[in-house]
Amino acid sequence: MDTVSVHDKTVAELAAGLAAGTYSSEELTRDCLQRINGIGSELNAFVTVAEEHALTAAREADRRRARGEAGLLSGIPLAHKDIFCTNGIRTSCGSRMLDNFISPYDAHVVERMQTAGMVMLGKTNMDEFAMGSSNENSFYGPVKNPWDTTAVPGGSSGGSAAAVAARLVPAATGTDTGGSIRQPAAMCGITGLKPTYGRVSRYGMIAFASSLDQAGPMARSAEDCALLLEAMAGFDSRDSTCVNQPVPRYSETLDADLKGLKIGLPKEYFGEGLDAEVARVVDAAIEEYRKLGVEFREISLRNTHLAVPAYYVIAPAECSSNLSRFDGVRFGHRCENPRDLEDLYKRSRGEGFGAEVKRRILVGTYALSAGYYDAYYLKAQKVRRLIRDDFLAAFGEVDAILGPTSPTVAFNLGERSDDPVKMYLSDIYTIAVNLAGLPGMSVPAGFAHGRPVGLQLIGNHFDEARLLNMAHRYQQVTDWHTRAPEAFA
Amino acid sequence: MSLSNDDVKQIAHLARLGVDDQDLDSYARELSNILAFVEALGGDETDAVEPLAHPIDMVQRLRPDAVSEENQREHFQAIAPSVEAGLYLVPRVIE
């Protein structure tokens, strides 16, 4: 069969093409696989390419369409971050610990996308256990940024972001604990949405920090993110924090008028530490929004400076507890010839985890240990309330909040890997959103120093529809989201 | 808060995490830096603040105390490093 070239199309365009019979799902799938294994291979965006699985699913989607049973997303290819369990296909979470792990079940998100008829192409590279902001913490090596292969793609969903940016796949899933969808989306020039905590089920999504983790879509446009979120979101009794609330038809409110909308600009997000060129790009986006009738006002999120410190107590504490399940007994890596049970635990974990994961387990264990719990964990949980209350007060005055996604553009590979604290500051504008459980989005808004800049939109709880509407209207009057890296155009 | 190599060893033991002796210096330094960074949380202005465990006010859902999962022992044990007769094998604990 000849391959068709459709990599420049969005999910919405592919859905129309499939419905019109312009191409089949099998043709689309072959085109994507060819790009992943060919031009895209240097990016190291995939840990596993599930070629046979994808072609079987594509043919099934084509048969269903022939029978008149196709849904909107039927037959459209998709990649999953390797944190989502996939039945029968390796789920590594970017770790040596799970290099041999074949999940015995599917994550809820994987099930949902499969039910929608989407074709899974493979599993994308990521920072080990989603801990990182550069994708350099993967057991499978760093992912490269398609805009400049000497730059990081951001993290932890770096493989998903790079794959979408390089037009290897039309869409991918990601997870966001402190910015892991939004920051790589910004650095790779794509659109990514972290939904409200509890909007999407965490069942089968390998846990890092359970009170912060949330799954969401990464694609080329807000319209695509709306279609994908409609398929992903919804109640699942297997996640005790999944919220039982109807899922709005996000794609039906994309065109709503923005006139009179009040948007807050947090002064703390435009101060020291923000790259001047990035600030210039954000200012230009603000001007575009003014033309659309949006009113801006300055707001203050006065505890912003405490967000990263609070996060680096809470996230490691939860991680040290969650990752205690990896003990070399029931699944995952086991050391050779353990002397006794303690040796089995210690060596299996010592060999299976990489440096950043170990650091966080140690910090979390310390923060939760007797005598230090009040000083660190309890204190951080109190600060968490202050941070959430700042946002709730702001949403009494404004409909949404806007600012940069990240203080800088993508940095160079290796540039920050020796300084954990400096790396943590890359997420300074995204982390508070997770602590407050709010939805946040990153939208391509231009370039600085030749690399993409993301605009962050933050909404009130369960206000994803407004963020998608705001992003879509912006994308109708700008073309930043349609730009492709030259080498992958 | 500055951590010594012995502190790191003790924390690693609590976490049942093997750490090579040669890496103790760098862990002690990095962990001390991270702890110094989170000291920004210090101060007593949060004394009267209630800790927040969950960002959205909701209560834990309950369900009837009835078996809801079928037994899939063989399926799950198929990926275990070492099993025998339905049991996970580990080094002998009691002599």
XYZ file of N, CA and C in Angstrom, chain A residues 87 94 100 103 239 266 274 280 338 350 352 362 372 386:
42
model
N -2.004 -2.858 28.587
C -2.083 -4.310 28.702
C -1.258 -4.990 27.600
N 9.882 5.262 32.133
C 11.210 5.878 31.972
C 12.245 5.356 32.954
N 11.338 -4.134 32.479
C 10.793 -5.452 32.105
C 9.309 -5.583 32.427
N 2.418 -4.539 31.703
C 1.252 -4.339 32.556
C 0.177 -5.386 32.279
N -10.753 5.269 40.638
C -9.900 6.335 41.188
C -10.751 7.066 42.218
N -1.097 38.120 37.015
C -0.474 38.118 38.344
C 0.887 38.816 38.299
N 11.973 36.362 34.949
C 11.331 36.170 33.646
C 12.239 36.741 32.548
N 8.331 39.786 26.304
C 7.902 40.518 25.117
C 6.855 39.705 24.331
N 20.116 -11.925 46.149
C 19.996 -11.182 47.413
C 20.411 -12.050 48.603
N 17.948 0.366 44.836
C 19.153 1.146 44.536
C 19.559 1.018 43.069
N 17.419 -0.052 40.602
C 16.285 0.220 39.709
C 15.988 1.695 39.511
N 14.545 10.219 49.123
C 15.266 10.572 50.358
C 14.692 11.837 50.988
N 10.326 15.541 62.150
C 10.446 16.543 61.085
C 9.138 16.790 60.353
N -2.769 28.448 51.622
C -2.595 29.870 51.311
C -2.551 30.083 49.800
